[in-house]
Coordinates of C-alpha atoms in Angstrom, one line a residue:
M1 CA 176.9 145.0 -232.0
S2 CA 178.1 147.4 -234.5
P3 CA 179.8 150.8 -233.2
S4 CA 178.8 154.0 -235.1
A5 CA 179.7 157.6 -234.6
T6 CA 176.9 159.6 -233.0
A7 CA 176.4 163.1 -231.9
P8 CA 177.5 164.1 -228.4
V9 CA 175.0 163.2 -225.6
D10 CA 174.0 165.6 -223.2
A11 CA 175.3 164.5 -219.7
T12 CA 172.5 166.2 -217.8
P13 CA 169.0 164.8 -218.4
P14 CA 166.2 167.2 -218.4
P15 CA 164.1 167.6 -215.2
A16 CA 161.4 165.2 -214.7
S17 CA 157.7 166.4 -214.9
P18 CA 154.5 164.8 -214.1
P19 CA 153.0 162.0 -216.3
N20 CA 151.0 163.2 -219.1
G21 CA 148.6 160.4 -220.4
G22 CA 148.6 156.6 -220.5
L23 CA 151.4 156.5 -223.0
D24 CA 153.5 158.7 -220.8
R25 CA 153.0 156.6 -217.8
F26 CA 153.5 153.2 -219.6
F27 CA 156.8 154.2 -220.8
K28 CA 157.6 156.5 -217.8
I29 CA 158.7 159.4 -220.4
S30 CA 158.2 162.3 -217.9
E31 CA 159.7 160.2 -215.1
R32 CA 163.1 159.8 -217.0
G33 CA 163.0 163.5 -217.9
S34 CA 162.0 163.0 -221.6
T35 CA 159.2 163.9 -224.0
V36 CA 157.2 162.2 -226.6
A37 CA 158.8 164.3 -229.3
R38 CA 162.2 163.6 -228.0
E39 CA 161.4 159.7 -228.1
I40 CA 160.3 159.8 -231.6
R41 CA 163.1 162.0 -232.9
G42 CA 165.5 159.5 -231.1
G43 CA 163.9 156.4 -232.6
F44 CA 164.4 157.9 -236.1
A45 CA 167.9 158.8 -235.5
T46 CA 168.7 155.2 -234.3
F47 CA 166.9 153.6 -237.4
F48 CA 168.9 155.7 -239.8
A49 CA 172.0 155.1 -237.8
M50 CA 171.7 151.3 -238.3
A51 CA 169.6 150.8 -241.4
Y52 CA 172.8 149.9 -243.2
I53 CA 172.3 146.4 -241.9
I54 CA 169.3 145.9 -244.1
V55 CA 171.9 146.1 -247.0
L56 CA 175.1 144.6 -245.2
N57 CA 173.7 141.6 -243.5
P58 CA 172.1 140.0 -247.0
I59 CA 175.7 140.6 -248.7
I60 CA 177.6 138.8 -245.9
L61 CA 175.2 135.7 -245.8
G62 CA 174.2 135.9 -249.3
S63 CA 177.9 135.6 -250.7
A64 CA 178.5 132.3 -248.7
H65 CA 177.9 128.7 -249.4
D66 CA 176.7 125.6 -247.5
M67 CA 178.4 122.3 -247.5
Y68 CA 176.2 121.7 -250.8
G69 CA 177.2 124.9 -252.4
H70 CA 173.6 126.3 -251.7
Q71 CA 173.2 130.1 -251.2
L72 CA 170.4 132.1 -249.5
D73 CA 168.2 134.4 -251.8
G74 CA 169.2 138.0 -251.3
G75 CA 165.5 139.3 -251.4
Q76 CA 164.6 136.6 -248.8
L77 CA 167.4 137.9 -246.7
V78 CA 166.4 141.0 -246.7
T79 CA 162.9 140.2 -245.4
A80 CA 164.4 138.0 -242.7
T81 CA 166.9 140.6 -241.8
V82 CA 164.4 143.5 -241.4
L83 CA 161.7 141.1 -239.6
S84 CA 163.9 140.0 -236.9
A85 CA 165.0 143.6 -236.5
A86 CA 161.6 144.9 -236.3
F87 CA 160.3 142.1 -234.0
S88 CA 163.2 142.3 -231.5
T89 CA 163.3 146.0 -231.4
L90 CA 159.8 146.3 -230.7
L91 CA 160.0 143.7 -227.8
M92 CA 162.8 145.5 -226.3
G93 CA 160.7 148.7 -226.4
V94 CA 157.4 147.3 -225.2
I95 CA 158.7 145.0 -222.5
G96 CA 162.3 146.2 -221.8
N97 CA 161.4 150.0 -222.0
V98 CA 164.9 151.1 -222.8
P99 CA 166.1 153.1 -226.1
I100 CA 168.1 150.1 -227.5
A101 CA 167.4 148.7 -231.1
L102 CA 168.4 145.3 -232.3
A103 CA 169.3 143.9 -235.6
A104 CA 171.6 141.1 -237.1
G105 CA 175.0 141.4 -235.6
L106 CA 178.1 142.2 -237.5
G107 CA 180.8 139.7 -236.5
V108 CA 178.4 136.8 -235.8
N109 CA 177.0 136.7 -239.4
T110 CA 180.3 136.2 -240.6
V111 CA 180.7 133.2 -238.1
V112 CA 177.5 131.6 -239.5
A113 CA 178.5 132.5 -243.1
L114 CA 182.0 131.4 -243.0
Q115 CA 182.5 128.7 -240.3
L116 CA 179.1 127.3 -239.8
A117 CA 177.3 127.1 -243.1
P118 CA 180.4 125.5 -245.3
R119 CA 180.3 122.7 -242.6
M120 CA 176.6 122.0 -242.8
T121 CA 173.4 123.1 -244.4
W122 CA 172.0 126.5 -243.8
P123 CA 168.9 125.1 -241.8
D124 CA 171.6 123.3 -239.6
A125 CA 173.8 126.8 -239.3
M126 CA 170.6 128.6 -238.3
D127 CA 169.6 126.0 -235.6
M128 CA 173.0 126.6 -234.1
V129 CA 171.9 130.2 -233.6
V130 CA 168.7 129.3 -232.1
L131 CA 170.4 127.0 -229.7
A132 CA 173.0 130.0 -228.8
G133 CA 169.8 132.2 -228.0
V134 CA 168.2 129.4 -225.9
V135 CA 171.6 129.1 -224.0
V136 CA 171.5 132.9 -223.4
M137 CA 167.9 132.8 -222.0
L138 CA 168.7 129.9 -219.7
L139 CA 172.0 131.7 -218.5
V140 CA 169.7 134.9 -217.7
A141 CA 167.0 133.0 -216.0
T142 CA 169.6 131.3 -213.6
G143 CA 171.5 134.4 -212.9
L144 CA 174.7 132.6 -214.6
R145 CA 175.2 135.3 -217.6
E146 CA 176.7 137.8 -215.1
R147 CA 178.8 135.2 -213.5
V148 CA 180.1 133.9 -216.9
M149 CA 180.7 137.6 -217.9
N150 CA 183.0 138.0 -214.7
A151 CA 185.0 134.8 -215.5
V152 CA 186.5 136.2 -218.4
P153 CA 189.0 139.0 -217.8
T154 CA 188.2 142.5 -219.3
S155 CA 191.5 142.6 -221.3
L156 CA 190.5 139.2 -222.9
R157 CA 187.0 140.2 -223.6
K158 CA 188.5 143.5 -225.2
G159 CA 190.9 141.3 -227.2
I160 CA 188.1 139.3 -228.6
A161 CA 186.0 142.1 -229.6
I162 CA 189.0 143.9 -231.3
G163 CA 189.6 140.4 -232.9
I164 CA 186.1 140.4 -234.3
G165 CA 186.6 143.9 -235.6
L166 CA 189.8 143.2 -237.4
F167 CA 187.7 139.9 -239.0
V168 CA 185.2 142.1 -240.1
L169 CA 187.5 144.6 -241.8
L170 CA 189.3 141.8 -243.6
V171 CA 185.8 140.4 -244.7
G172 CA 185.1 144.0 -246.1
L173 CA 188.6 144.1 -247.9
V174 CA 187.9 140.8 -249.6
D175 CA 184.2 141.3 -250.4
S176 CA 185.0 144.4 -252.1
G177 CA 187.6 143.3 -254.3
F178 CA 190.2 145.7 -252.6
V179 CA 192.2 142.6 -251.8
S180 CA 192.1 138.8 -253.2
R181 CA 193.4 135.6 -252.7
I182 CA 196.6 134.5 -254.5
P183 CA 195.7 131.4 -256.1
D184 CA 197.4 128.0 -255.2
L185 CA 199.0 127.9 -258.8
A186 CA 201.3 131.0 -258.1
H187 CA 203.4 128.8 -255.6
T188 CA 203.9 131.4 -253.0
T189 CA 203.4 131.7 -249.3
V190 CA 201.9 135.1 -249.5
P191 CA 198.0 134.6 -249.2
L192 CA 196.6 138.0 -250.3
Q193 CA 197.4 140.4 -253.0
L194 CA 196.0 144.0 -253.9
G195 CA 193.1 143.9 -256.1
G196 CA 192.5 141.0 -258.4
D197 CA 196.2 141.0 -259.9
G198 CA 198.2 142.9 -257.5
H199 CA 196.9 146.3 -258.6
L200 CA 193.8 148.3 -258.0
N201 CA 191.7 148.2 -261.3
G202 CA 188.1 149.1 -262.3
W203 CA 185.0 151.2 -261.2
P204 CA 183.9 148.9 -258.7
V205 CA 187.1 149.3 -256.6
L206 CA 187.1 153.1 -257.0
V207 CA 183.6 153.2 -255.6
F208 CA 184.9 151.2 -252.4
V209 CA 187.8 153.4 -252.2
L210 CA 185.7 156.5 -252.3
G211 CA 183.1 155.0 -250.1
T212 CA 185.7 154.2 -247.2
L213 CA 186.9 157.6 -247.5
L214 CA 183.5 159.1 -247.2
T215 CA 182.5 156.9 -244.5
L216 CA 185.4 157.6 -242.3
G217 CA 185.2 161.5 -243.2
L218 CA 181.7 161.6 -241.9
I219 CA 182.6 159.8 -238.9
V220 CA 185.5 162.1 -238.1
R221 CA 182.9 165.0 -238.6
K222 CA 180.7 163.2 -236.1
V223 CA 177.8 163.2 -238.8
P224 CA 174.7 161.0 -237.5
G225 CA 174.0 158.1 -239.6
A226 CA 177.5 158.4 -241.4
I227 CA 177.5 154.7 -242.6
L228 CA 174.0 155.0 -244.1
I229 CA 174.7 158.3 -245.9
S230 CA 178.0 156.7 -247.4
I231 CA 176.0 153.7 -248.5
V232 CA 173.5 155.9 -250.2
V233 CA 175.8 158.4 -251.9
M234 CA 178.1 155.6 -253.2
T235 CA 175.1 153.6 -254.4
V236 CA 173.9 156.4 -256.4
V237 CA 177.6 157.0 -257.9
A238 CA 177.6 153.2 -258.8
L239 CA 174.2 153.6 -260.5
V240 CA 175.8 156.2 -262.6
I241 CA 178.9 154.4 -263.5
E242 CA 176.8 151.4 -264.5
A243 CA 174.6 153.5 -266.8
I244 CA 177.3 155.1 -268.6
A245 CA 180.4 152.7 -268.4
D246 CA 180.8 149.5 -270.5
L247 CA 181.4 147.2 -267.5
P248 CA 181.8 143.4 -268.1
A249 CA 179.3 141.1 -266.6
G250 CA 179.8 140.2 -263.1
A251 CA 182.2 143.4 -262.4
W252 CA 180.3 144.3 -259.5
G253 CA 180.2 140.8 -257.9
L254 CA 177.0 139.7 -256.2
T255 CA 174.6 142.8 -256.7
T256 CA 174.7 144.9 -260.0
P257 CA 173.5 148.3 -259.5
A258 CA 170.2 148.9 -261.4
W259 CA 167.1 151.0 -260.3
P260 CA 164.2 148.6 -259.9
G261 CA 161.3 148.9 -262.0
N262 CA 159.2 149.0 -258.8
P263 CA 160.9 150.0 -255.7
V264 CA 157.9 148.7 -253.5
S265 CA 157.3 145.0 -253.4
S266 CA 155.7 142.2 -251.0
P267 CA 158.1 140.7 -248.7
D268 CA 159.4 137.2 -249.2
F269 CA 159.1 135.2 -246.0
G270 CA 160.6 132.0 -247.7
L271 CA 163.4 131.5 -245.1
I272 CA 161.3 132.2 -242.0
G273 CA 161.4 129.1 -239.8
Q274 CA 163.9 127.4 -242.0
I275 CA 166.0 125.4 -239.4
S276 CA 167.0 121.8 -238.8
L277 CA 166.5 120.8 -235.2
L278 CA 169.8 119.6 -234.2
G279 CA 170.8 118.7 -237.7
G280 CA 174.1 120.2 -237.6
F281 CA 175.4 117.9 -234.9
Q282 CA 174.8 115.0 -237.2
K283 CA 177.0 116.9 -239.8
V284 CA 180.1 117.9 -237.4
G285 CA 179.7 116.0 -234.3
V286 CA 178.5 116.7 -230.7
L287 CA 181.8 118.5 -229.7
T288 CA 182.5 120.6 -232.6
G289 CA 178.6 121.4 -232.6
V290 CA 178.9 122.5 -229.2
L291 CA 182.0 124.5 -229.8
F292 CA 180.1 126.2 -232.8
V293 CA 177.0 127.2 -230.6
F294 CA 179.5 128.3 -228.0
T295 CA 181.4 130.5 -230.5
V296 CA 178.0 132.1 -231.6
L297 CA 177.0 132.5 -228.1
L298 CA 180.5 134.4 -227.2
S299 CA 180.1 136.6 -230.4
C300 CA 176.7 137.8 -229.1
F301 CA 177.4 137.6 -225.3
F302 CA 180.2 140.1 -224.4
D303 CA 179.2 142.7 -227.2
A304 CA 175.5 142.8 -226.0
M305 CA 176.4 143.1 -222.4
G306 CA 178.8 146.0 -223.1
T307 CA 176.1 147.7 -225.4
I308 CA 173.3 147.6 -223.1
L309 CA 175.6 148.8 -220.2
G310 CA 176.9 151.7 -222.6
V311 CA 173.6 152.8 -223.7
G312 CA 172.1 152.6 -220.3
D313 CA 174.9 154.8 -219.0
E314 CA 174.5 157.4 -221.8
A315 CA 170.8 157.5 -221.1
K316 CA 171.2 158.1 -217.5
L317 CA 169.2 154.7 -216.6
M318 CA 171.7 153.6 -214.0
D319 CA 171.0 153.9 -210.3
Q320 CA 173.4 155.6 -207.8
D321 CA 175.5 152.5 -207.2
G322 CA 175.9 152.2 -211.0
N323 CA 173.6 149.3 -211.5
F324 CA 171.2 149.0 -214.4
P325 CA 167.7 148.5 -212.9
G326 CA 165.8 145.5 -214.6
I327 CA 169.1 144.6 -216.7
N328 CA 167.9 140.8 -216.5
K329 CA 164.8 141.6 -218.4
V330 CA 166.9 143.3 -221.0
L331 CA 169.1 140.5 -221.1
F332 CA 166.8 138.0 -221.6
I333 CA 165.0 139.7 -224.4
D334 CA 168.6 139.9 -226.1
G335 CA 168.6 136.1 -225.8
V336 CA 165.2 135.8 -227.5
A337 CA 166.5 138.0 -230.0
V338 CA 169.3 135.9 -230.8
A339 CA 166.9 132.7 -231.2
A340 CA 164.6 134.8 -233.2
G341 CA 167.3 135.9 -235.7
G342 CA 168.3 132.2 -236.2
A343 CA 164.9 131.3 -236.7
S344 CA 164.4 133.8 -239.3
S345 CA 167.6 132.7 -241.1
S346 CA 169.2 136.3 -240.5
S347 CA 171.7 135.2 -238.1
A348 CA 171.7 136.2 -234.5
T349 CA 170.0 139.6 -233.6
T350 CA 171.7 141.6 -231.0
C351 CA 171.9 145.0 -229.5
F352 CA 173.1 147.6 -231.6
V353 CA 175.5 150.5 -230.1
E354 CA 173.9 152.9 -232.9
S355 CA 171.1 153.2 -230.3
T356 CA 173.3 156.1 -228.7
A357 CA 172.3 158.0 -231.9
G358 CA 168.7 158.0 -230.4
V359 CA 169.9 158.8 -226.9
G360 CA 171.9 161.6 -228.3
E361 CA 168.5 163.0 -229.7
G362 CA 167.1 162.7 -226.1
A363 CA 165.6 159.4 -226.2
R364 CA 165.4 157.7 -222.6
T365 CA 162.6 155.3 -222.9
G366 CA 161.2 152.1 -225.0
L367 CA 159.1 154.4 -226.9
A368 CA 162.0 155.3 -229.0
S369 CA 162.6 151.7 -229.8
V370 CA 159.1 151.2 -230.7
V371 CA 159.5 153.8 -233.1
S372 CA 162.5 152.4 -234.7
G373 CA 160.9 149.0 -234.7
L374 CA 157.9 150.4 -236.8
L375 CA 160.4 152.0 -239.1
F376 CA 162.0 148.4 -239.7
T377 CA 158.3 147.3 -240.2
V378 CA 157.9 149.8 -243.0
A379 CA 161.2 148.8 -244.4
L380 CA 159.8 145.2 -245.2
F381 CA 158.0 146.7 -248.3
L382 CA 161.3 148.2 -249.6
T383 CA 163.3 145.0 -250.6
P384 CA 164.0 146.0 -254.2
L385 CA 165.8 149.3 -253.0
A386 CA 168.0 147.3 -250.7
T387 CA 168.9 144.5 -253.2
M388 CA 170.1 147.3 -255.7
V389 CA 173.1 148.2 -253.5
P390 CA 176.3 146.6 -254.6
S391 CA 178.9 145.3 -252.1
Q392 CA 181.4 148.0 -253.0
A393 CA 179.0 150.6 -251.8
A394 CA 178.3 148.7 -248.5
T395 CA 181.4 147.2 -247.4
P396 CA 183.1 150.5 -246.6
A397 CA 180.9 150.1 -243.6
L398 CA 183.0 146.9 -242.5
I399 CA 186.0 149.0 -242.5
A400 CA 184.5 151.8 -240.4
V401 CA 182.9 149.2 -238.0
G402 CA 186.4 147.3 -237.8
F403 CA 188.1 150.7 -236.8
L404 CA 185.4 151.8 -234.3
I405 CA 185.4 148.3 -232.6
L406 CA 189.3 148.5 -232.2
A407 CA 189.2 152.3 -231.2
G408 CA 186.7 151.7 -228.5
N409 CA 188.2 148.6 -226.8
I410 CA 192.1 148.6 -227.4
R411 CA 192.9 151.1 -224.5
A412 CA 190.8 148.8 -222.2
I413 CA 193.4 146.2 -222.4
D414 CA 196.0 146.0 -219.6
W415 CA 199.3 145.9 -221.6
S416 CA 201.5 146.1 -218.5
D417 CA 200.4 142.5 -217.4
P418 CA 201.7 140.2 -219.9
T419 CA 199.3 137.4 -218.7
L420 CA 196.3 139.4 -220.0
A421 CA 198.2 141.3 -223.0
I422 CA 199.6 138.2 -224.6
P423 CA 196.2 136.3 -224.7
A424 CA 194.5 139.3 -225.8
F425 CA 197.1 140.1 -228.4
L426 CA 197.0 136.5 -229.7
A427 CA 193.1 136.4 -229.6
M428 CA 192.7 139.4 -231.6
L429 CA 195.3 138.4 -234.4
M430 CA 194.2 134.7 -234.7
M431 CA 190.9 135.7 -235.9
P432 CA 191.8 137.6 -239.3
F433 CA 195.2 135.6 -239.7
T434 CA 193.1 132.2 -239.7
Y435 CA 190.0 133.3 -240.8
S436 CA 188.2 132.1 -237.8
I437 CA 186.5 134.0 -234.8
T438 CA 186.6 130.3 -233.1
N439 CA 190.3 130.0 -233.1
G440 CA 190.9 133.4 -231.9
I441 CA 188.8 132.8 -228.8
G442 CA 190.5 129.2 -228.4
V443 CA 194.0 130.6 -228.6
G444 CA 192.9 133.5 -226.2
F445 CA 191.4 131.1 -223.6
I446 CA 194.2 128.6 -223.6
T447 CA 196.9 131.3 -223.7
F448 CA 195.5 133.0 -220.8
C449 CA 195.5 129.8 -218.5
A450 CA 199.0 128.9 -219.5
M451 CA 200.4 132.3 -219.0
R452 CA 198.7 132.6 -215.3
L453 CA 200.2 129.0 -214.8
A454 CA 203.6 130.1 -216.0
A455 CA 203.6 133.1 -213.7
G456 CA 202.5 130.9 -210.9
R457 CA 199.1 132.7 -210.5
G458 CA 197.1 129.5 -211.5
R459 CA 194.9 130.1 -208.8
E460 CA 193.7 133.2 -210.0
V461 CA 192.1 131.6 -213.0
P462 CA 188.4 131.1 -212.6
A463 CA 187.4 127.2 -213.1
A464 CA 185.2 128.1 -215.7
M465 CA 188.1 129.4 -217.8
Y466 CA 190.2 126.2 -217.2
A467 CA 186.9 124.0 -218.2
V468 CA 186.4 125.9 -221.6
S469 CA 190.1 126.0 -222.2
A470 CA 190.3 122.1 -221.8
V471 CA 187.2 121.9 -224.3
F472 CA 189.3 123.9 -227.0
V473 CA 192.6 121.9 -226.3
F474 CA 190.6 118.8 -226.9
Y475 CA 188.8 120.2 -230.0
Y476 CA 192.4 121.1 -231.4
A477 CA 193.8 117.7 -230.9
M478 CA 191.0 115.9 -232.5
P479 CA 192.6 115.5 -236.0
A480 CA 195.7 114.1 -234.3
L481 CA 193.5 111.7 -232.3
G482 CA 191.7 110.4 -235.4
L483 CA 188.4 111.8 -234.2
T484 CA 187.6 114.0 -237.2

């Protein structure tokens, strides 16, 4: 999931009208008070609101190394990202019949890039994502997904979401060069510094700063597609700077802005199917491997559930009791999408809250998702345009996403109850401070159980929380026990 500013949604759906043709009947367009024109317009709005992921996901994954120092190819990553988004979104539209688009999730891709890959090979890491998707499908098929959701208190779920947002924000600051790691030879306990030498220098950093201000300004103005607009504008600015300024080689980092000779090319499917079945467990051990799968699972699990319910509510798809008819079908497709993302090497694919941009344009059915999916399919042939975007033009999106995740969740934490507030607080801070989403989740779970026991409310903790926390305790104790 990746929040984005969207246009206000009309709270009153248009009155239903009799079906008009097979397309209308299949998608229940008139039944839900919509029209084909609104669905098409909504599909375009959703695509343009979330198209930034085509640029951002390859930058995040492409900048990381596996345990042997291997990096994924940028062009192949663009193809993988677009293909998994197109497949999952079309599947959601045709089978789920809801106006929800899917793509590589921000947050979980940083887990794969910064936590899984450095401990194993890229095929091993992507296999962990596939396994997480299979677990999601099993949880849905057995009816356990909603039960597991209910086991984790709302405040802790929100704390985990905020922690992911802060982690994504820090990744954006680091990848843009706005902050950097202070070398060990400096003999200081301060881990980060402004810019590369304690100061902000160079045109690329200026592009990032201006891009951040532009992105946030457009969000304040409630401009649909704010993130994508900012990326396009700042890429143009970067192209101009690169053309007229005498910049040293590597000044932009991973991608140097330069107009491609041919903006259209054939997609490169070289990463599709590059997974190593259970290979990661041989590298890190069974327990650590299970925890990695669990981390990927949680990174997708609650965000997807919240996004599906949120978009469903805005699209007026809830029944009189506040339930989402057919939600298990939608949740199962989300699990398929997670596995498909791993199989394509684009990281886990999940539901995007930017789908509310389409809902704001009137979308109420899966036809809007079909339109968005087809637009992603067209994007398969525009890889050169995506790979010309420098990280300084794309990473302002991470700052905006981090803020929006925090703003959308922090007020839902019950700060009046210390047994809820303390675990949520520690979970959200441990992620950026330890550069690990796994640590944030583990500390949050363990602290929740400990605080409830300290308050004499241990019986209120679900058994599932105790079980998961015990696994995390053992995981943290493994080095002391000589098991790593």
